[in-house]
Structure formats: structure tokens, C-alpha cells
Short mmCIF file of C-alpha atoms in Angstrom, two decimals:
data_model
loop_
_atom_site.label_atom_id
_atom_site.label_comp_id
_atom_site.label_asym_id
_atom_site.label_seq_id
_atom_site.Cartn_x
_atom_site.Cartn_y
_atom_site.Cartn_z
CA MET A 1 110.28 79.91 70.53
CA ARG A 2 106.45 80.10 71.07
CA GLU A 3 104.33 77.76 73.35
CA VAL A 4 100.64 77.25 74.06
CA CYS A 5 100.09 75.74 77.95
CA ARG A 6 97.23 74.70 79.39
CA ILE A 7 97.27 73.55 83.09
CA SER A 8 95.07 72.18 85.44
CA PRO A 9 92.87 74.81 87.29
CA ASP A 10 94.02 73.49 90.69
CA SER A 11 97.47 74.12 90.14
CA ILE A 12 96.83 77.98 90.21
CA LEU A 13 93.75 77.89 92.97
CA PRO A 14 94.70 80.35 95.77
CA ASP A 15 94.30 79.68 99.56
CA ARG A 16 92.26 81.58 102.01
CA ASP A 17 95.00 84.40 102.60
CA GLY A 18 95.25 84.64 98.63
CA VAL A 19 91.65 85.29 97.98
CA LEU A 20 91.15 87.73 100.97
CA GLY A 21 94.07 89.63 100.29
CA HIS A 22 92.24 90.66 96.90
CA THR A 23 89.69 91.97 99.09
CA GLY A 24 91.43 94.48 101.27
CA MET A 25 91.60 92.45 104.14
CA ALA A 26 94.79 92.40 106.29
CA PRO A 27 97.39 89.88 105.71
CA ARG A 28 96.61 86.87 108.04
CA ALA A 29 93.41 88.66 109.29
CA GLU A 30 91.02 85.92 110.99
CA PRO A 31 87.86 85.97 108.65
CA ALA A 32 84.20 85.53 110.40
CA ALA A 33 83.23 81.82 109.92
CA GLY A 34 80.43 83.01 106.98
CA VAL A 35 83.13 84.71 105.48
CA ALA A 36 85.66 81.66 105.51
CA ARG A 37 83.05 79.42 104.19
CA LEU A 38 82.37 81.47 101.57
CA VAL A 39 86.14 81.85 100.29
CA GLU A 40 86.18 78.02 100.34
CA ARG A 41 83.22 77.80 98.06
CA ALA A 42 84.21 80.48 95.92
CA VAL A 43 87.85 78.70 95.27
CA GLU A 44 85.50 75.24 94.70
CA LEU A 45 83.75 77.05 91.97
CA LEU A 46 86.53 78.89 90.62
CA GLY A 47 88.38 75.17 90.28
CA ARG A 48 84.99 74.15 88.41
CA HIS A 49 84.85 76.99 86.01
CA ALA A 50 88.42 78.11 85.28
CA ARG A 51 90.11 77.01 81.80
CA PRO A 52 93.72 78.25 82.43
CA VAL A 53 95.52 78.75 78.84
CA ALA A 54 98.24 80.82 78.10
CA VAL A 55 100.52 81.70 75.10
CA PHE A 56 104.07 83.03 75.10
CA GLU A 57 106.78 83.77 72.70
CA GLU A 58 110.46 84.73 72.78
CA ILE A 59 111.16 88.29 71.00
CA ALA A 60 114.56 90.12 70.22
CA PRO A 61 115.40 92.99 72.56
CA SER A 62 115.02 95.29 69.78
CA GLU A 63 111.66 94.04 68.82
CA PHE A 64 110.64 94.39 72.33
CA ALA A 65 111.69 97.88 72.41
CA GLN A 66 108.99 98.40 69.49
CA VAL A 67 106.59 96.89 71.46
CA LEU A 68 107.14 98.85 74.69
CA GLU A 69 107.18 102.19 72.81
CA GLY A 70 103.28 101.32 71.94
CA GLU A 71 101.85 104.44 70.65
CA GLY A 72 104.13 106.63 72.40
CA SER A 73 101.78 107.34 75.64
CA ASN A 74 104.14 106.02 78.26
CA VAL A 75 105.15 107.93 81.14
CA SER A 76 109.09 108.40 80.71
CA PRO A 77 111.21 107.47 82.58
CA ASN A 78 109.74 104.40 83.56
CA PRO A 79 111.14 101.48 85.54
CA ILE A 80 110.63 99.23 82.29
CA GLU A 81 112.83 101.19 80.21
CA ALA A 82 115.46 100.87 82.64
CA ILE A 83 114.94 97.05 83.07
CA HIS A 84 114.51 95.90 79.74
CA PRO A 85 117.81 96.84 78.23
CA ARG A 86 119.95 94.74 81.05
CA ALA A 87 117.59 91.77 80.24
CA GLU A 88 118.93 88.92 78.58
CA ARG A 89 116.00 87.51 77.30
CA THR A 90 112.56 88.82 76.71
CA GLY A 91 109.04 87.48 75.97
CA LEU A 92 105.73 88.42 75.42
CA PHE A 93 102.83 86.49 77.03
CA ALA A 94 98.81 86.20 77.34
CA LEU A 95 97.01 84.13 79.26
CA THR A 96 93.16 83.76 80.57
CA LEU A 97 91.16 81.81 83.00
CA GLY A 98 88.59 81.66 80.37
CA ARG A 99 84.97 83.03 79.73
CA GLU A 100 82.89 80.72 82.09
CA VAL A 101 84.45 82.18 85.41
CA GLN A 102 83.14 85.79 84.31
CA ASP A 103 79.85 84.31 83.44
CA GLU A 104 79.49 82.73 86.57
CA ILE A 105 80.45 86.02 88.63
CA GLY A 106 77.73 87.65 86.66
CA ALA A 107 75.06 85.03 87.04
CA LEU A 108 75.85 84.81 91.08
CA PHE A 109 75.41 88.85 91.35
CA GLU A 110 72.13 88.61 89.37
CA THR A 111 70.87 85.85 91.26
CA GLY A 112 71.74 87.75 94.55
CA GLU A 113 74.55 85.71 95.58
CA PHE A 114 76.61 88.90 95.59
CA PRO A 115 79.02 88.05 98.31
CA LEU A 116 80.14 84.77 96.71
CA GLY A 117 80.21 86.53 93.42
CA TYR A 118 82.59 89.19 95.05
CA LEU A 119 84.62 86.29 96.59
CA LEU A 120 84.78 84.45 93.21
CA ASP A 121 86.07 87.50 91.41
CA ALA A 122 89.00 88.05 94.05
CA ALA A 123 89.68 84.33 93.71
CA ALA A 124 89.95 84.67 90.06
CA SER A 125 92.09 87.77 90.20
CA ALA A 126 94.38 85.97 92.59
CA ALA A 127 94.61 82.80 90.48
CA ALA A 128 95.44 84.96 87.48
CA GLY A 129 98.28 86.18 89.30
CA ARG A 130 99.59 82.80 90.29
CA PHE A 131 99.03 81.64 86.66
CA ALA A 132 101.37 84.38 85.67
CA ARG A 133 104.03 83.12 87.73
CA VAL A 134 103.40 79.64 86.31
CA VAL A 135 103.82 81.23 82.79
CA VAL A 136 106.80 83.03 83.81
CA ALA A 137 108.54 79.86 85.00
CA ARG A 138 107.64 78.16 81.89
CA PHE A 139 109.51 80.68 79.87
CA LEU A 140 112.35 80.88 82.19
CA GLU A 141 112.64 76.95 81.91
CA ALA A 142 112.51 76.97 78.06
CA VAL A 143 115.13 79.61 77.59
CA VAL A 144 117.63 78.10 79.99
CA ALA A 145 116.63 74.32 78.70
CA ARG A 146 118.24 75.38 75.45
CA GLY A 147 121.10 77.22 77.00
CA ALA A 148 119.88 80.63 76.22
CA ALA A 149 119.93 81.75 79.73
CA ALA A 150 121.97 80.59 82.89
CA PRO A 151 120.40 78.49 85.17
CA ASP A 152 120.72 81.20 88.15
CA ARG A 153 118.71 83.74 86.09
CA THR A 154 115.44 84.94 87.41
CA ALA A 155 112.34 86.37 85.33
CA LEU A 156 109.46 88.69 86.25
CA ASP A 157 106.45 89.99 84.11
CA TYR A 158 105.71 93.40 83.11
CA SER A 159 102.15 94.42 82.11
CA PRO A 160 100.84 97.44 80.11
CA GLY A 161 98.89 99.67 82.62
CA TYR A 162 101.50 99.36 85.44
CA CYS A 163 104.97 100.79 85.57
CA GLY A 164 104.62 103.42 83.16
CA TRP A 165 103.70 101.25 80.48
CA HIS A 166 100.35 102.71 79.01
CA VAL A 167 97.66 100.64 78.73
CA THR A 168 97.35 101.15 74.88
CA GLY A 169 100.65 99.55 74.73
CA GLN A 170 98.46 96.41 74.49
CA ARG A 171 97.63 97.09 70.92
CA ARG A 172 101.30 96.60 69.69
CA LEU A 173 101.57 93.54 72.04
CA PHE A 174 98.57 91.86 70.81
CA GLU A 175 99.50 92.32 67.02
CA ARG A 176 102.92 90.91 67.72
CA LEU A 177 101.75 87.91 69.83
CA GLY A 178 98.32 87.16 68.54
CA PRO A 179 96.75 85.75 71.58
CA GLY A 180 93.51 85.23 69.83
CA GLU A 181 94.86 81.54 69.35
CA ILE A 182 93.75 81.02 72.95
CA GLY A 183 90.67 83.01 72.66
CA ILE A 184 91.63 86.46 73.87
CA SER A 185 90.72 89.60 72.09
CA LEU A 186 91.28 93.00 72.76
CA GLY A 187 88.67 95.83 72.53
CA GLU A 188 88.58 99.29 71.06
CA SER A 189 89.32 100.64 74.79
CA CYS A 190 92.04 98.23 75.07
CA LEU A 191 89.94 96.00 77.24
CA MET A 192 91.04 92.05 77.23
CA ASP A 193 88.23 89.76 76.74
CA PRO A 194 87.49 87.38 78.54
CA LEU A 195 88.00 89.89 81.43
CA LYS A 196 90.23 87.31 83.86
CA SER A 197 93.07 87.70 81.29
CA VAL A 198 96.69 89.08 81.59
CA SER A 199 99.22 90.19 79.06
CA GLY A 200 102.63 91.61 79.05
CA ALA A 201 106.40 91.23 78.99
CA ILE A 202 108.92 88.60 80.63
CA LEU A 203 112.31 90.11 81.50
CA VAL A 204 114.85 87.47 82.18
CA GLY A 205 118.27 88.33 83.53
CA PRO A 206 120.27 88.64 87.13
CA ALA A 207 117.94 89.21 89.91
CA GLU A 208 119.10 92.86 90.52
CA ILE A 209 117.59 93.73 87.13
CA HIS A 210 114.16 93.98 88.60
CA ARG A 211 114.96 96.07 91.77
CA ILE A 212 113.60 99.51 91.22
CA GLU A 213 115.50 101.95 93.23
CA ALA A 214 114.60 105.28 91.56
CA ALA A 215 111.15 106.98 92.33
CA TYR A 216 109.51 107.44 88.99
CA SER A 217 106.67 109.72 88.70
CA CYS A 218 104.32 106.70 87.55
CA CYS A 219 104.96 105.22 91.09
CA ALA A 220 103.62 108.01 92.72
CA ALA A 221 100.27 107.68 90.83
CA CYS A 222 100.48 103.91 91.39
CA SER A 223 97.87 101.92 93.65
CA ASP A 224 99.56 98.89 93.90
CA HIS A 225 102.25 98.93 96.66
CA HIS A 226 103.82 95.51 96.11
CA CYS A 227 106.37 96.13 93.45
CA ARG A 228 109.40 95.89 95.93
CA GLU A 229 108.24 92.93 97.26
CA ARG A 230 107.56 91.59 93.79
CA ALA A 231 111.06 92.48 92.99
CA GLY A 232 112.55 91.14 95.79
CA ARG A 233 111.17 87.36 94.73
CA PRO A 234 111.55 87.10 90.95
CA VAL A 235 110.86 83.82 89.55
CA ALA A 236 114.03 81.47 89.79
CA LEU A 237 114.45 78.05 88.84
CA ARG A 238 117.20 77.58 91.93
CA PRO A 239 115.95 79.23 95.08
CA SER A 240 118.52 82.13 95.99
CA MET B 1 62.99 93.93 122.18
CA ASP B 2 64.77 90.63 121.66
CA LEU B 3 63.55 89.94 118.46
CA LEU B 4 64.66 93.38 116.93
CA ARG B 5 68.10 92.83 118.59
CA GLU B 6 68.30 89.39 117.20
CA ILE B 7 67.29 90.87 113.59
CA ALA B 8 70.40 93.21 114.03
CA SER B 9 72.58 90.76 115.15
CA SER B 10 71.52 88.58 112.42
CA LEU B 11 73.06 91.32 110.06
CA GLU B 12 76.13 91.55 112.01
CA THR B 13 76.83 87.69 111.63
CA GLY B 14 75.88 87.84 107.97
CA ASP B 15 73.30 85.32 108.38
CA ASP B 16 70.29 85.93 105.92
CA GLU B 17 68.36 82.81 106.59
CA ARG B 18 68.10 83.87 110.25
CA ALA B 19 67.58 87.53 109.21
CA ALA B 20 64.16 86.46 107.39
CA GLU B 21 63.32 83.95 110.08
CA ARG B 22 63.38 86.64 112.73
CA THR B 23 61.68 89.34 110.34
CA ARG B 24 58.86 86.86 110.10
CA ALA B 25 58.83 85.93 113.80
CA ALA B 26 58.69 89.69 114.47
CA LEU B 27 55.84 90.12 112.49
CA ALA B 28 54.08 87.35 113.83
CA ALA B 29 54.57 88.73 117.23
CA GLY B 30 52.79 91.87 116.33
CA VAL B 31 55.62 93.87 115.54
CA ALA B 32 54.82 96.66 113.02
CA PRO B 33 56.69 96.22 109.78
CA ARG B 34 58.05 99.71 110.00
CA VAL B 35 59.54 99.20 113.48
CA VAL B 36 61.15 95.72 111.99
CA LEU B 37 62.76 97.76 109.56
CA ASP B 38 63.73 100.57 111.78
CA GLU B 39 64.88 99.21 114.88
CA GLY B 40 65.82 95.74 113.61
CA LEU B 41 67.58 95.91 109.68
CA VAL B 42 68.47 99.29 109.77
CA ARG B 43 70.15 99.47 113.15
CA GLY B 44 71.88 96.32 112.26
CA MET B 45 73.16 97.66 109.25
CA GLU B 46 74.35 100.99 110.73
CA ALA B 47 76.18 99.00 113.50
CA VAL B 48 77.99 97.07 110.26
CA GLY B 49 78.61 100.16 108.71
CA ALA B 50 80.28 101.47 112.08
CA ARG B 51 82.54 98.53 112.45
CA PHE B 52 83.73 98.64 108.68
CA LYS B 53 84.47 102.14 109.25
CA ALA B 54 86.51 101.32 112.20
CA HIS B 55 88.48 98.61 110.39
CA GLU B 56 87.13 95.74 112.42
CA ILE B 57 85.35 94.43 109.78
CA PHE B 58 85.95 94.01 105.88
CA LEU B 59 84.17 94.21 102.79
CA PRO B 60 82.93 90.49 102.55
CA ASP B 61 81.24 90.70 105.85
CA VAL B 62 79.64 93.94 104.96
CA LEU B 63 78.23 91.91 101.78
CA LEU B 64 77.08 89.19 103.99
CA ALA B 65 75.09 91.76 106.17
CA ALA B 66 74.08 93.79 103.13
CA LYS B 67 72.37 90.13 101.62
CA ALA B 68 70.77 89.51 105.21
CA MET B 69 69.34 93.09 105.11
CA ILE B 70 67.85 92.56 101.61
CA ALA B 71 66.17 89.16 102.80
CA GLY B 72 64.46 90.91 105.33
CA VAL B 73 63.63 94.04 103.52
CA GLU B 74 61.94 91.53 100.88
CA ILE B 75 59.57 90.11 103.39
CA LEU B 76 58.59 93.62 104.80
CA LYS B 77 58.62 95.18 101.16
CA PRO B 78 54.81 94.19 100.29
CA LEU B 79 53.69 94.90 103.98
CA LEU B 80 55.04 98.38 103.57
CA GLU B 81 53.36 99.10 100.13
CA GLY B 82 50.82 101.44 101.71
CA GLU B 83 53.35 104.19 103.39
CA GLY B 84 55.99 103.00 100.74
CA MET B 85 59.46 101.50 101.39
CA PRO B 86 61.31 104.64 102.63
CA SER B 87 63.80 105.45 100.03
CA ARG B 88 66.98 108.09 100.39
CA GLY B 89 66.67 108.95 96.71
CA LYS B 90 67.41 107.35 93.26
CA VAL B 91 70.93 106.70 92.02
CA VAL B 92 71.52 105.54 88.30
CA ILE B 93 74.81 103.71 88.06
CA GLY B 94 76.97 102.37 85.47
CA THR B 95 80.13 101.21 83.72
CA VAL B 96 81.01 103.63 81.32
CA LYS B 97 81.15 103.19 77.61
CA GLY B 98 83.92 101.04 76.57
CA ASP B 99 84.26 99.46 79.86
CA LEU B 100 83.21 95.97 80.84
CA HIS B 101 84.56 95.72 84.58
CA ASP B 102 81.53 95.91 86.67
CA ILE B 103 82.41 94.11 89.85
CA GLY B 104 82.95 97.72 91.69
CA LYS B 105 79.80 99.06 90.10
CA ASN B 106 77.94 96.10 91.62
CA LEU B 107 79.12 96.42 94.86
CA VAL B 108 78.36 100.06 94.94
CA GLY B 109 74.74 99.07 93.94
CA VAL B 110 74.50 96.28 96.60
CA LEU B 111 75.62 98.98 99.28
CA LEU B 112 73.44 101.52 98.13
CA ARG B 113 70.47 99.25 98.33
CA GLY B 114 71.31 98.22 101.51
CA ALA B 115 72.00 101.85 102.57
CA GLY B 116 68.24 102.83 101.54
CA PHE B 117 68.69 104.32 98.12
CA ASP B 118 66.79 103.08 95.10
CA VAL B 119 69.34 102.15 92.39
CA VAL B 120 68.68 102.08 88.49
CA ASP B 121 71.79 99.64 87.39
CA LEU B 122 72.32 100.50 83.51
CA GLY B 123 74.64 97.81 83.69
CA ARG B 124 78.20 98.00 81.70
CA ASP B 125 79.75 99.67 78.62
CA VAL B 126 77.10 102.39 78.96
CA PRO B 127 76.88 105.33 76.66
CA PRO B 128 76.85 109.06 78.11
CA GLU B 129 73.45 109.94 76.66
CA ARG B 130 72.02 106.62 78.55
CA PHE B 131 73.01 108.04 81.88
CA VAL B 132 71.62 111.43 81.55
CA GLU B 133 68.00 109.95 79.72
CA ALA B 134 67.91 107.40 82.55
CA ALA B 135 68.30 110.28 85.48
CA GLU B 136 66.19 112.30 83.61
CA ARG B 137 63.47 109.49 83.39
CA GLU B 138 63.79 108.50 86.56
CA GLY B 139 64.00 111.32 88.68
CA ALA B 140 67.51 110.32 89.84
CA ARG B 141 69.57 112.57 92.40
CA VAL B 142 72.78 110.99 91.44
CA ILE B 143 74.64 109.46 88.41
CA GLY B 144 77.54 107.08 89.70
CA MET B 145 80.12 106.18 86.86
CA SER B 146 82.45 103.53 87.14
CA ALA B 147 85.57 102.85 84.76
CA LEU B 148 88.57 100.56 85.27
CA LEU B 149 90.73 101.76 82.53
CA THR B 150 92.55 105.18 81.64
CA THR B 151 91.03 104.80 78.24
CA THR B 152 87.45 104.58 79.21
CA MET B 153 87.81 107.75 81.88
CA PRO B 154 87.14 110.13 79.36
CA ALA B 155 83.41 108.93 79.09
CA MET B 156 82.73 110.24 82.47
CA ALA B 157 83.67 114.01 81.41
CA ARG B 158 81.01 113.08 78.51
CA VAL B 159 78.33 112.40 80.93
CA VAL B 160 79.25 115.42 83.23
CA GLY B 161 79.15 117.81 80.05
CA LEU B 162 75.61 116.47 79.15
CA VAL B 163 74.28 116.89 82.63
CA ARG B 164 75.53 120.60 82.31
CA GLU B 165 74.09 121.07 78.53
CA ARG B 166 70.54 119.96 79.43
CA GLY B 167 70.54 122.10 82.36
CA LEU B 168 70.34 119.15 85.03
CA GLY B 169 73.17 120.28 87.16
CA GLY B 170 70.93 121.89 89.82
CA SER B 171 69.12 118.66 90.28
CA VAL B 172 71.29 115.68 89.16
CA ARG B 173 74.74 115.30 90.94
CA THR B 174 77.62 113.32 89.37
CA ILE B 175 80.12 110.93 91.05
CA VAL B 176 82.89 108.88 89.68
CA GLY B 177 84.83 105.69 90.90
CA GLY B 178 87.11 103.12 89.78
CA ALA B 179 90.68 101.94 90.23
CA PRO B 180 92.37 104.49 87.84
CA VAL B 181 89.88 107.16 88.82
CA SER B 182 90.94 109.91 91.48
CA ALA B 183 89.62 113.03 93.37
CA ASP B 184 91.94 115.25 91.11
CA PHE B 185 90.53 113.49 87.91
CA ALA B 186 87.01 114.48 89.08
CA ARG B 187 87.69 117.95 90.07
CA GLU B 188 89.50 118.13 86.38
CA ILE B 189 86.24 116.90 84.64
CA GLY B 190 83.92 118.60 86.96
CA ALA B 191 82.28 115.74 88.58
CA ASP B 192 80.79 116.66 92.13
CA ASP B 193 82.18 113.80 93.85
CA TYR B 194 84.22 111.08 93.78
CA GLY B 195 84.29 107.60 95.83
CA TYR B 196 87.54 105.81 96.36
CA ASP B 197 85.76 102.49 97.19
CA ALA B 198 82.46 101.20 96.98
CA ALA B 199 81.63 102.02 100.83
CA ASN B 200 83.11 105.48 100.42
CA ALA B 201 80.89 105.84 97.09
CA VAL B 202 78.02 105.30 99.20
CA GLU B 203 78.87 107.87 101.79
CA ARG B 204 79.64 110.33 99.32
CA VAL B 205 76.18 109.71 97.47
CA ALA B 206 74.45 110.13 100.75
CA ALA B 207 76.53 113.37 101.41
CA LEU B 208 75.54 114.39 98.02
CA VAL B 209 71.87 113.73 98.25
CA ALA B 210 71.93 115.73 101.70
CA ARG B 211 73.44 119.10 99.73
#
């Protein structure tokens, strides 16, 4: 099963808190009037310039084990090694908001409109995260629709560069998935082009497989402190 | 003087149009350009910096203030040409070879300019030699490098090595930053300092040039 999905940018535009959350602002903090106005403009610009497109494909668990192995640079043990053998279905995905967004951010910095450029960058990061959840939901719907997973199953995405999966793991992921079809390429240093792109794996199974109980060494070095919150709300077709 | 307080206040509210308009008004009222700069714009930026440090405001507010500061400075620049715009030193910045993420580096550039540094921005995907050549050519006191990928971090070590090889270690300091970069990594490669975010990078650069 392989699908390319193009969606309207409107369906992934973040709200104000979503944008400001990517700027380090405390949750639900009230921004100054000038900042609030700029956030609105940034979201409006994002809606105009984003061209969200994604590709996802189901792969066999044994194949995923090879993709995950990458070039042998993962931190081991890592949470994904523990989660994926318990997953019932496994997929790969890549998504992008397109090149126009990054060009617009660059243009805003070049013309001295850096506060707006910064907030557009934050809005795009938030939108990419929202898009990932849309893609995960589409994948889950597809496997449930053909009876390959029970309707009460949940899904979460995991990306190279996080959870001990080394960023060079993207090379094997790209070889297997081939996201060139939707315009994403991988540079020598494993940098995706366009920049506002995300790639990774989708693991489907009971909600509890995503909960990370053990403290891994990669967690100590990680700057993202939202995993437990994220693992507590995997994508589900039926609200729990 | 009220006009100077209004200039400072326009930075605190991030109003670049008002900052420019009040700067012109102060000049029209006969206030010396240097006084407008020091007691209006710089004072306003210092107040913003203090509030940011106290976590009362956030980076978007600081960027709006920096934009207002630049609006005022642009008006003052031609008038200060005789005595020269005061500079805290020249800093060469760039995103290292192989990396195209430049938001962090751009923010550091904006905040450095707002803090009175001259900035030579080499852009992104910058080879190690270009950092060092630019620092030599420009007489820069600091090289600031940014990386967002673990795969591109080794390029930082090559820049630090080149600075040493060319005997510039006494005059050119190096500072590194970016999401995967840490103080431990900076020490490991022999960089002089590490900035954990854009605002901290400016503080660290100020400390480096003061050494």
C-alpha cells in the first residue's frame, strides 16, 4: 500500500498557541499586541505559500528492522527498538510543505522583516507537525479499512534524528520510500530539501506500545521533552 | 527628556514606525545624534534585554524591538559618519558546510546588530576556509558557527582547527551553537564558547570580546 496525499494548507494551519509554542513562549502566555498581529500575518502567509504533500507506504516489519538499522550509528538500546517489534503494522512516510515557504522566510529576513520571517518559520514548523499527524491518521485509516489492524489501534510517527535513531538512518529510509516523487531530496549531510519536510516511520498497535517507561541514554541528551505527552495521545480513529 | 524616553518606549513596544518617527523628532528638536543613540535607542534595547532575561518577554518581542532599533539607527547612521557608528567589534557568522538551516544564525545576526556589533554574515553551507578567510580579511574578533545536524557538526571542529593552524587563536575567538550542539561538544573541539540560544550567543560573544 502506497499513497501520495496532497491536502489544503488550511487544514494544518496552526493556532496562535501552536505558533508561539515553537518560539519558546510559555503555553497560554498572552503575547504583546504587536506579536499577536504578526502571528496572524505569519499564519496567513503560510496558508498562501504552503503546498503540503506527503507519501506513505506500508512495509514489512522485517524490512523496517533493516531501515531502522541504517548505517549502524543508532544509540542502542533505544525506544524504537523496543516499540517496533510490538507494532502490528509499519509504514514509512515523508512530507513537505514545499519550497515556497522557505523561500518566503528567506525573503523576509533579507528585507528586514525578520520578526515576521521568524514567526513564519515557527508557524511552518508547527504546521509540519500537524501535517505529520494527518499523514499518520491516513495511514491508520488505510490499514484499518482493509482489515489489517483493529479499529481501536493507535499510531505514532518516529523520525531519524530522534529517539536514538541516527539522522543518517534517513539514507536507507529514502532508498526504500523514494520521496523524490513528491519533490523531497536528501543531501550529503542528511539534510532534507525543502527544509520544511519530515520523514520517518509510522508504527501501529495498541496504545501502550508507544509508552516509554525506561530512561534511555538518548533521552538524557534529547532537548525535546514532549515524548511522554506525545506517547500519551497517539493518533486513534476512535477516541479512547 | 520625553523624546528620548519615547524612543526607548517604542523599542519596548516593538513599534518600528514610532521609533523612526520619534528619532526624527528628537533630531529636529536639536538633540545630538549620539545622545539619541545612547539615551534613546540603546537604553530601550537594554530595557528589552533585561525583561527578556527575566523571562517577562519572549524572542518575538526582542525581534520587534531589534527592528525598531534598526529603524532608528538607519536614520542616525549618516549623521554619525564623522565620529563613526560605535561598534563593539566585528563578528563573522555562518551556518557550517552541509547545513542549510539558517533561522538560528539569522536570529543571532539580528540580535548581534541590535547589541552594537558589526556582523559579517557568510550565509549557509559555508566551507571552513571561508570562515577563517573572512575573519582575517575583516579583522573580526569572533567567528560564530551554527549547525542543526549532527552530521554537519564536525565542520565546526575544522574551523576551530584552521584558526589555530593559522595562528589566529589569540585574536579570533570561536563560538558554536545550534540544536544538537552542546557546551561539552564546544569544549571537545576546542571552541572558545557555546551559545545555547540566540540571545545567549550574544551574551557569550560580548564576554568573548571583553576578554
